[in-house]
PDB file of C-alpha atoms in Angstrom:
ATOM      1  CA  GLY A   1     -57.795  58.657  90.698  1.00  0.00           C
ATOM      2  CA  ALA A   2     -59.060  61.121  88.144  1.00  0.00           C
ATOM      3  CA  VAL A   3     -62.204  63.080  88.920  1.00  0.00           C
ATOM      4  CA  VAL A   4     -65.207  63.584  86.689  1.00  0.00           C
ATOM      5  CA  SER A   5     -68.083  65.775  87.797  1.00  0.00           C
ATOM      6  CA  GLN A   6     -71.650  65.973  86.570  1.00  0.00           C
ATOM      7  CA  HIS A   7     -74.247  68.653  87.044  1.00  0.00           C
ATOM      8  CA  PRO A   8     -77.009  68.557  88.035  1.00  0.00           C
ATOM      9  CA  SER A   9     -77.101  65.412  90.131  1.00  0.00           C
ATOM     10  CA  ARG A  10     -80.861  65.303  89.987  1.00  0.00           C
ATOM     11  CA  VAL A  11     -83.445  67.067  87.854  1.00  0.00           C
ATOM     12  CA  ILE A  12     -87.216  66.962  87.600  1.00  0.00           C
ATOM     13  CA  CYS A  13     -88.830  68.571  84.575  1.00  0.00           C
ATOM     14  CA  LYS A  14     -92.146  68.795  82.806  1.00  0.00           C
ATOM     15  CA  SER A  15     -92.815  66.817  79.669  1.00  0.00           C
ATOM     16  CA  GLY A  16     -91.842  68.755  76.564  1.00  0.00           C
ATOM     17  CA  THR A  17     -89.051  70.770  78.139  1.00  0.00           C
ATOM     18  CA  SER A  18     -85.336  70.394  77.466  1.00  0.00           C
ATOM     19  CA  VAL A  19     -82.729  69.478  80.035  1.00  0.00           C
ATOM     20  CA  LYS A  20     -78.968  70.047  79.831  1.00  0.00           C
ATOM     21  CA  ILE A  21     -76.496  67.896  81.728  1.00  0.00           C
ATOM     22  CA  GLU A  22     -72.858  68.933  82.073  1.00  0.00           C
ATOM     23  CA  CYS A  23     -69.880  66.615  82.406  1.00  0.00           C
ATOM     24  CA  ARG A  24     -66.447  67.915  83.374  1.00  0.00           C
ATOM     25  CA  SER A  25     -63.069  66.263  83.773  1.00  0.00           C
ATOM     26  CA  LEU A  26     -61.547  68.128  86.708  1.00  0.00           C
ATOM     27  CA  ASP A  27     -57.886  67.131  86.715  1.00  0.00           C
ATOM     28  CA  PHE A  28     -57.168  65.870  83.236  1.00  0.00           C
ATOM     29  CA  GLN A  29     -57.955  66.682  79.641  1.00  0.00           C
ATOM     30  CA  ALA A  30     -60.353  64.350  77.917  1.00  0.00           C
ATOM     31  CA  THR A  31     -60.365  64.272  74.156  1.00  0.00           C
ATOM     32  CA  THR A  32     -63.093  61.672  74.335  1.00  0.00           C
ATOM     33  CA  MET A  33     -66.104  61.554  76.598  1.00  0.00           C
ATOM     34  CA  PHE A  34     -68.934  59.048  76.657  1.00  0.00           C
ATOM     35  CA  TRP A  35     -72.582  59.277  77.635  1.00  0.00           C
ATOM     36  CA  TYR A  36     -74.364  56.297  79.141  1.00  0.00           C
ATOM     37  CA  ARG A  37     -77.864  55.579  80.244  1.00  0.00           C
ATOM     38  CA  GLN A  38     -78.702  53.118  82.988  1.00  0.00           C
ATOM     39  CA  PHE A  39     -82.079  51.640  83.861  1.00  0.00           C
ATOM     40  CA  PRO A  40     -82.728  50.124  87.301  1.00  0.00           C
ATOM     41  CA  LYS A  41     -80.846  46.901  87.965  1.00  0.00           C
ATOM     42  CA  GLN A  42     -79.218  46.959  84.540  1.00  0.00           C
ATOM     43  CA  SER A  43     -75.768  47.586  83.225  1.00  0.00           C
ATOM     44  CA  LEU A  44     -74.684  50.802  81.560  1.00  0.00           C
ATOM     45  CA  MET A  45     -75.822  51.357  77.977  1.00  0.00           C
ATOM     46  CA  LEU A  46     -73.594  53.504  75.801  1.00  0.00           C
ATOM     47  CA  MET A  47     -75.547  56.259  74.061  1.00  0.00           C
ATOM     48  CA  ALA A  48     -72.851  58.186  72.276  1.00  0.00           C
ATOM     49  CA  THR A  49     -69.155  58.940  72.038  1.00  0.00           C
ATOM     50  CA  SER A  50     -68.205  62.590  72.175  1.00  0.00           C
ATOM     51  CA  ASN A  51     -64.939  63.774  70.636  1.00  0.00           C
ATOM     52  CA  GLU A  52     -63.659  67.275  71.332  1.00  0.00           C
ATOM     53  CA  GLY A  53     -64.191  69.564  68.391  1.00  0.00           C
ATOM     54  CA  SER A  54     -66.136  67.115  66.272  1.00  0.00           C
ATOM     55  CA  LYS A  55     -69.571  65.586  66.014  1.00  0.00           C
ATOM     56  CA  ALA A  56     -70.607  62.892  68.417  1.00  0.00           C
ATOM     57  CA  THR A  57     -70.981  59.305  67.308  1.00  0.00           C
ATOM     58  CA  TYR A  58     -74.290  57.827  68.354  1.00  0.00           C
ATOM     59  CA  GLU A  59     -75.050  54.204  69.049  1.00  0.00           C
ATOM     60  CA  GLN A  60     -77.677  52.414  67.041  1.00  0.00           C
ATOM     61  CA  GLY A  61     -81.156  53.302  68.195  1.00  0.00           C
ATOM     62  CA  VAL A  62     -80.182  56.557  69.916  1.00  0.00           C
ATOM     63  CA  GLU A  63     -81.807  59.621  68.335  1.00  0.00           C
ATOM     64  CA  LYS A  64     -79.162  62.266  67.730  1.00  0.00           C
ATOM     65  CA  ASP A  65     -81.767  65.020  67.391  1.00  0.00           C
ATOM     66  CA  LYS A  66     -83.225  64.138  70.756  1.00  0.00           C
ATOM     67  CA  PHE A  67     -79.963  63.728  72.656  1.00  0.00           C
ATOM     68  CA  LEU A  68     -77.768  66.633  71.607  1.00  0.00           C
ATOM     69  CA  ILE A  69     -74.119  66.354  72.568  1.00  0.00           C
ATOM     70  CA  ASN A  70     -71.587  69.157  72.542  1.00  0.00           C
ATOM     71  CA  HIS A  71     -67.919  68.689  73.417  1.00  0.00           C
ATOM     72  CA  ALA A  72     -66.607  72.205  73.106  1.00  0.00           C
ATOM     73  CA  SER A  73     -63.481  71.867  75.220  1.00  0.00           C
ATOM     74  CA  LEU A  74     -61.115  69.213  76.510  1.00  0.00           C
ATOM     75  CA  THR A  75     -62.771  69.305  79.917  1.00  0.00           C
ATOM     76  CA  LEU A  76     -66.471  69.783  79.174  1.00  0.00           C
ATOM     77  CA  SER A  77     -69.158  67.818  77.369  1.00  0.00           C
ATOM     78  CA  THR A  78     -72.876  68.493  77.569  1.00  0.00           C
ATOM     79  CA  LEU A  79     -75.891  66.305  76.890  1.00  0.00           C
ATOM     80  CA  THR A  80     -79.191  68.017  76.156  1.00  0.00           C
ATOM     81  CA  VAL A  81     -82.340  65.946  76.268  1.00  0.00           C
ATOM     82  CA  THR A  82     -84.701  67.850  73.997  1.00  0.00           C
ATOM     83  CA  SER A  83     -88.479  67.746  74.367  1.00  0.00           C
ATOM     84  CA  ALA A  84     -88.176  65.282  77.215  1.00  0.00           C
ATOM     85  CA  HIS A  85     -90.913  62.744  77.812  1.00  0.00           C
ATOM     86  CA  PRO A  86     -91.564  60.395  80.745  1.00  0.00           C
ATOM     87  CA  GLU A  87     -89.873  57.519  78.931  1.00  0.00           C
ATOM     88  CA  ASP A  88     -86.641  59.555  78.952  1.00  0.00           C
ATOM     89  CA  SER A  89     -86.574  59.320  82.737  1.00  0.00           C
ATOM     90  CA  SER A  90     -83.402  57.468  83.613  1.00  0.00           C
ATOM     91  CA  PHE A  91     -79.961  57.695  85.208  1.00  0.00           C
ATOM     92  CA  TYR A  92     -77.511  59.367  82.825  1.00  0.00           C
ATOM     93  CA  ILE A  93     -73.797  58.884  83.434  1.00  0.00           C
ATOM     94  CA  CYS A  94     -70.905  60.476  81.620  1.00  0.00           C
ATOM     95  CA  SER A  95     -67.409  59.132  81.368  1.00  0.00           C
ATOM     96  CA  ALA A  96     -64.125  60.700  80.345  1.00  0.00           C
ATOM     97  CA  ARG A  97     -61.111  58.949  78.928  1.00  0.00           C
ATOM     98  CA  ASP A  98     -57.744  59.762  80.455  1.00  0.00           C
ATOM     99  CA  GLY A  99     -55.129  59.145  77.820  1.00  0.00           C
ATOM    100  CA  THR A 100     -52.185  59.517  80.187  1.00  0.00           C
ATOM    101  CA  GLY A 101     -52.436  56.051  81.735  1.00  0.00           C
ATOM    102  CA  ARG A 102     -49.612  53.605  82.184  1.00  0.00           C
ATOM    103  CA  GLY A 103     -47.829  52.514  79.051  1.00  0.00           C
ATOM    104  CA  GLY A 104     -50.045  54.746  76.929  1.00  0.00           C
ATOM    105  CA  GLN A 105     -53.152  52.798  77.862  1.00  0.00           C
ATOM    106  CA  GLU A 106     -56.338  54.684  78.491  1.00  0.00           C
ATOM    107  CA  THR A 107     -58.667  54.456  81.419  1.00  0.00           C
ATOM    108  CA  GLN A 108     -62.236  55.670  81.681  1.00  0.00           C
ATOM    109  CA  TYR A 109     -63.479  57.495  84.742  1.00  0.00           C
ATOM    110  CA  PHE A 110     -67.153  58.007  85.406  1.00  0.00           C
ATOM    111  CA  GLY A 111     -69.133  60.915  86.734  1.00  0.00           C
ATOM    112  CA  PRO A 112     -71.549  60.516  89.657  1.00  0.00           C
ATOM    113  CA  GLY A 113     -74.574  60.409  87.358  1.00  0.00           C
ATOM    114  CA  THR A 114     -77.661  62.541  86.844  1.00  0.00           C
ATOM    115  CA  ARG A 115     -81.080  61.265  87.787  1.00  0.00           C
ATOM    116  CA  LEU A 116     -83.670  62.644  85.349  1.00  0.00           C
ATOM    117  CA  LEU A 117     -87.366  62.440  86.103  1.00  0.00           C
ATOM    118  CA  VAL A 118     -89.775  63.717  83.475  1.00  0.00           C
ATOM    119  CA  LEU A 119     -93.297  64.288  84.686  1.00  0.00           C
TER     120      LEU A 119
ATOM    121  CA  GLY B   1     -71.486  42.979  69.040  1.00  0.00           C
ATOM    122  CA  GLN B   2     -68.930  42.396  71.742  1.00  0.00           C
ATOM    123  CA  GLN B   3     -70.249  40.957  74.987  1.00  0.00           C
ATOM    124  CA  LEU B   4     -68.854  40.181  78.372  1.00  0.00           C
ATOM    125  CA  ASN B   5     -70.267  37.395  80.484  1.00  0.00           C
ATOM    126  CA  GLN B   6     -69.986  38.269  84.144  1.00  0.00           C
ATOM    127  CA  SER B   7     -70.715  35.812  86.936  1.00  0.00           C
ATOM    128  CA  PRO B   8     -72.175  35.345  89.360  1.00  0.00           C
ATOM    129  CA  GLN B   9     -75.052  37.773  88.892  1.00  0.00           C
ATOM    130  CA  SER B  10     -75.486  38.058  92.654  1.00  0.00           C
ATOM    131  CA  MET B  11     -73.773  36.920  95.819  1.00  0.00           C
ATOM    132  CA  PHE B  12     -74.991  36.718  99.403  1.00  0.00           C
ATOM    133  CA  ILE B  13     -72.135  36.227 101.844  1.00  0.00           C
ATOM    134  CA  GLN B  14     -71.233  36.621 105.479  1.00  0.00           C
ATOM    135  CA  GLU B  15     -69.016  39.457 106.609  1.00  0.00           C
ATOM    136  CA  GLY B  16     -65.400  38.330 106.629  1.00  0.00           C
ATOM    137  CA  GLU B  17     -65.746  35.896 103.751  1.00  0.00           C
ATOM    138  CA  ASP B  18     -63.725  36.138 100.580  1.00  0.00           C
ATOM    139  CA  VAL B  19     -65.450  36.962  97.284  1.00  0.00           C
ATOM    140  CA  SER B  20     -64.594  35.970  93.748  1.00  0.00           C
ATOM    141  CA  MET B  21     -66.213  37.048  90.502  1.00  0.00           C
ATOM    142  CA  ASN B  22     -65.150  36.793  86.886  1.00  0.00           C
ATOM    143  CA  CYS B  23     -65.768  37.914  83.357  1.00  0.00           C
ATOM    144  CA  THR B  24     -65.255  36.044  80.138  1.00  0.00           C
ATOM    145  CA  SER B  25     -65.417  36.957  76.489  1.00  0.00           C
ATOM    146  CA  SER B  26     -65.363  35.122  73.209  1.00  0.00           C
ATOM    147  CA  SER B  27     -62.945  37.667  71.785  1.00  0.00           C
ATOM    148  CA  ILE B  28     -59.652  39.258  72.804  1.00  0.00           C
ATOM    149  CA  PHE B  29     -59.601  42.353  75.000  1.00  0.00           C
ATOM    150  CA  ASN B  30     -56.762  44.880  75.305  1.00  0.00           C
ATOM    151  CA  THR B  31     -57.718  46.181  78.740  1.00  0.00           C
ATOM    152  CA  TRP B  32     -59.816  44.994  81.645  1.00  0.00           C
ATOM    153  CA  LEU B  33     -61.302  47.381  84.161  1.00  0.00           C
ATOM    154  CA  TRP B  34     -63.204  46.616  87.341  1.00  0.00           C
ATOM    155  CA  TYR B  35     -65.677  49.146  88.726  1.00  0.00           C
ATOM    156  CA  LYS B  36     -67.915  49.316  91.795  1.00  0.00           C
ATOM    157  CA  GLN B  37     -71.226  51.141  91.707  1.00  0.00           C
ATOM    158  CA  ASP B  38     -73.173  52.182  94.780  1.00  0.00           C
ATOM    159  CA  PRO B  39     -76.900  52.973  94.511  1.00  0.00           C
ATOM    160  CA  GLY B  40     -77.509  56.316  92.855  1.00  0.00           C
ATOM    161  CA  GLU B  41     -73.845  56.838  92.051  1.00  0.00           C
ATOM    162  CA  GLY B  42     -71.620  56.458  89.036  1.00  0.00           C
ATOM    163  CA  PRO B  43     -69.159  53.552  88.748  1.00  0.00           C
ATOM    164  CA  VAL B  44     -65.876  54.001  90.582  1.00  0.00           C
ATOM    165  CA  LEU B  45     -62.737  52.469  89.120  1.00  0.00           C
ATOM    166  CA  LEU B  46     -61.208  49.820  91.372  1.00  0.00           C
ATOM    167  CA  ILE B  47     -58.490  48.208  89.282  1.00  0.00           C
ATOM    168  CA  ALA B  48     -57.221  48.632  85.717  1.00  0.00           C
ATOM    169  CA  LEU B  49     -55.353  45.859  83.912  1.00  0.00           C
ATOM    170  CA  TYR B  50     -53.368  46.399  80.723  1.00  0.00           C
ATOM    171  CA  LYS B  51     -51.285  43.273  80.072  1.00  0.00           C
ATOM    172  CA  ALA B  52     -52.120  39.612  79.699  1.00  0.00           C
ATOM    173  CA  GLY B  53     -51.232  37.782  82.884  1.00  0.00           C
ATOM    174  CA  GLU B  54     -51.065  40.973  84.929  1.00  0.00           C
ATOM    175  CA  LEU B  55     -52.052  40.557  88.570  1.00  0.00           C
ATOM    176  CA  THR B  56     -52.825  43.781  90.427  1.00  0.00           C
ATOM    177  CA  SER B  57     -53.925  44.479  93.979  1.00  0.00           C
ATOM    178  CA  ASN B  58     -55.693  47.451  95.530  1.00  0.00           C
ATOM    179  CA  GLY B  59     -55.964  46.891  99.256  1.00  0.00           C
ATOM    180  CA  ARG B  60     -58.163  43.838  99.815  1.00  0.00           C
ATOM    181  CA  LEU B  61     -58.956  43.639  96.100  1.00  0.00           C
ATOM    182  CA  THR B  62     -56.986  41.601  93.607  1.00  0.00           C
ATOM    183  CA  ALA B  63     -57.672  41.298  89.893  1.00  0.00           C
ATOM    184  CA  GLN B  64     -55.977  39.455  87.076  1.00  0.00           C
ATOM    185  CA  PHE B  65     -55.910  39.841  83.307  1.00  0.00           C
ATOM    186  CA  GLY B  66     -56.262  36.340  81.901  1.00  0.00           C
ATOM    187  CA  ILE B  67     -53.363  34.966  79.892  1.00  0.00           C
ATOM    188  CA  THR B  68     -55.651  34.283  76.924  1.00  0.00           C
ATOM    189  CA  ARG B  69     -56.839  37.935  77.083  1.00  0.00           C
ATOM    190  CA  LYS B  70     -60.407  36.669  77.110  1.00  0.00           C
ATOM    191  CA  ASP B  71     -61.100  36.691  80.831  1.00  0.00           C
ATOM    192  CA  SER B  72     -60.471  38.444  84.118  1.00  0.00           C
ATOM    193  CA  PHE B  73     -61.309  37.846  87.754  1.00  0.00           C
ATOM    194  CA  LEU B  74     -61.733  40.050  90.800  1.00  0.00           C
ATOM    195  CA  ASN B  75     -61.217  38.783  94.342  1.00  0.00           C
ATOM    196  CA  ILE B  76     -62.161  40.590  97.533  1.00  0.00           C
ATOM    197  CA  SER B  77     -60.649  39.252 100.727  1.00  0.00           C
ATOM    198  CA  ALA B  78     -62.171  39.521 104.200  1.00  0.00           C
ATOM    199  CA  SER B  79     -65.316  41.319 103.064  1.00  0.00           C
ATOM    200  CA  ILE B  80     -66.713  44.197 105.118  1.00  0.00           C
ATOM    201  CA  PRO B  81     -70.147  45.873 104.997  1.00  0.00           C
ATOM    202  CA  SER B  82     -68.971  48.742 102.789  1.00  0.00           C
ATOM    203  CA  ASP B  83     -68.105  46.237 100.057  1.00  0.00           C
ATOM    204  CA  VAL B  84     -71.827  45.964  99.331  1.00  0.00           C
ATOM    205  CA  GLY B  85     -72.689  47.176  95.849  1.00  0.00           C
ATOM    206  CA  ILE B  86     -72.647  46.198  92.209  1.00  0.00           C
ATOM    207  CA  TYR B  87     -69.349  45.259  90.621  1.00  0.00           C
ATOM    208  CA  PHE B  88     -68.895  45.626  86.884  1.00  0.00           C
ATOM    209  CA  CYS B  89     -66.156  44.291  84.702  1.00  0.00           C
ATOM    210  CA  ALA B  90     -65.435  46.241  81.545  1.00  0.00           C
ATOM    211  CA  GLY B  91     -62.900  46.099  78.789  1.00  0.00           C
ATOM    212  CA  HIS B  92     -61.700  47.468  75.501  1.00  0.00           C
ATOM    213  CA  PRO B  93     -61.997  44.861  72.751  1.00  0.00           C
ATOM    214  CA  GLN B  94     -59.055  44.642  70.425  1.00  0.00           C
ATOM    215  CA  GLY B  95     -59.313  47.431  67.864  1.00  0.00           C
ATOM    216  CA  ALA B  96     -62.264  49.181  69.507  1.00  0.00           C
ATOM    217  CA  GLN B  97     -62.387  52.414  71.494  1.00  0.00           C
ATOM    218  CA  LYS B  98     -65.731  51.662  73.131  1.00  0.00           C
ATOM    219  CA  LEU B  99     -65.804  50.136  76.579  1.00  0.00           C
ATOM    220  CA  VAL B 100     -67.848  46.943  76.840  1.00  0.00           C
ATOM    221  CA  PHE B 101     -69.510  46.134  80.163  1.00  0.00           C
ATOM    222  CA  GLY B 102     -70.456  42.957  81.921  1.00  0.00           C
ATOM    223  CA  GLN B 103     -73.910  42.588  83.398  1.00  0.00           C
ATOM    224  CA  GLY B 104     -72.700  43.239  86.928  1.00  0.00           C
ATOM    225  CA  THR B 105     -72.421  41.231  90.140  1.00  0.00           C
ATOM    226  CA  ARG B 106     -74.589  42.397  93.019  1.00  0.00           C
ATOM    227  CA  LEU B 107     -72.847  41.758  96.337  1.00  0.00           C
ATOM    228  CA  THR B 108     -74.860  41.559  99.550  1.00  0.00           C
ATOM    229  CA  ILE B 109     -73.165  41.031 102.901  1.00  0.00           C
ATOM    230  CA  ASN B 110     -74.838  39.712 106.018  1.00  0.00           C
ATOM    231  CA  PRO B 111     -73.250  41.144 109.162  1.00  0.00           C
TER     232      PRO B 111
END
């Protein structure tokens, strides 16, 4: 299946610093990418939808000034956690939509995730 | 908002047994996707379903898109230790581009 990569896989940072996470679709072009957050033993929570060349759409309760999303190309989206605090520690997962699925249907492929720990 | 009810929440089985889990919704879905997530990893797509009534297999896995478009099931035959993990159903509600997830089914296998 399609491959989505994320970098870094794990990051530890001090409180107050900013952290950038990259998400790349390696073998397909993704006009739409998604950013999720997952807490232990819970399902994935959608944070925002990222469309190439336009502003991201954030879910209710997600601060757009804190979680900056840039989708500058069809294969790259970035999530920047600004002024990170310990409560931002979580598992962040990106997903890319492959629009070339069977019968025009679209399938989402997920990256391996980034574990963020803010001290 | 849209919700998917996934059951069971957890399963404890013996190696070699068959497994069945399902997802239901109160509204119509256009696609159903089944993912498996291992600890510390992102979800991996197992099976994608696009048409009501569609039955699709991937090795020992079989999934079906319910005829009412409001449910789907995933079966795993002859389970092996590497099947351990969390299985999520997900789907695109009619008219929506966002993927909705079930709560997950945690599968544990006793050797």
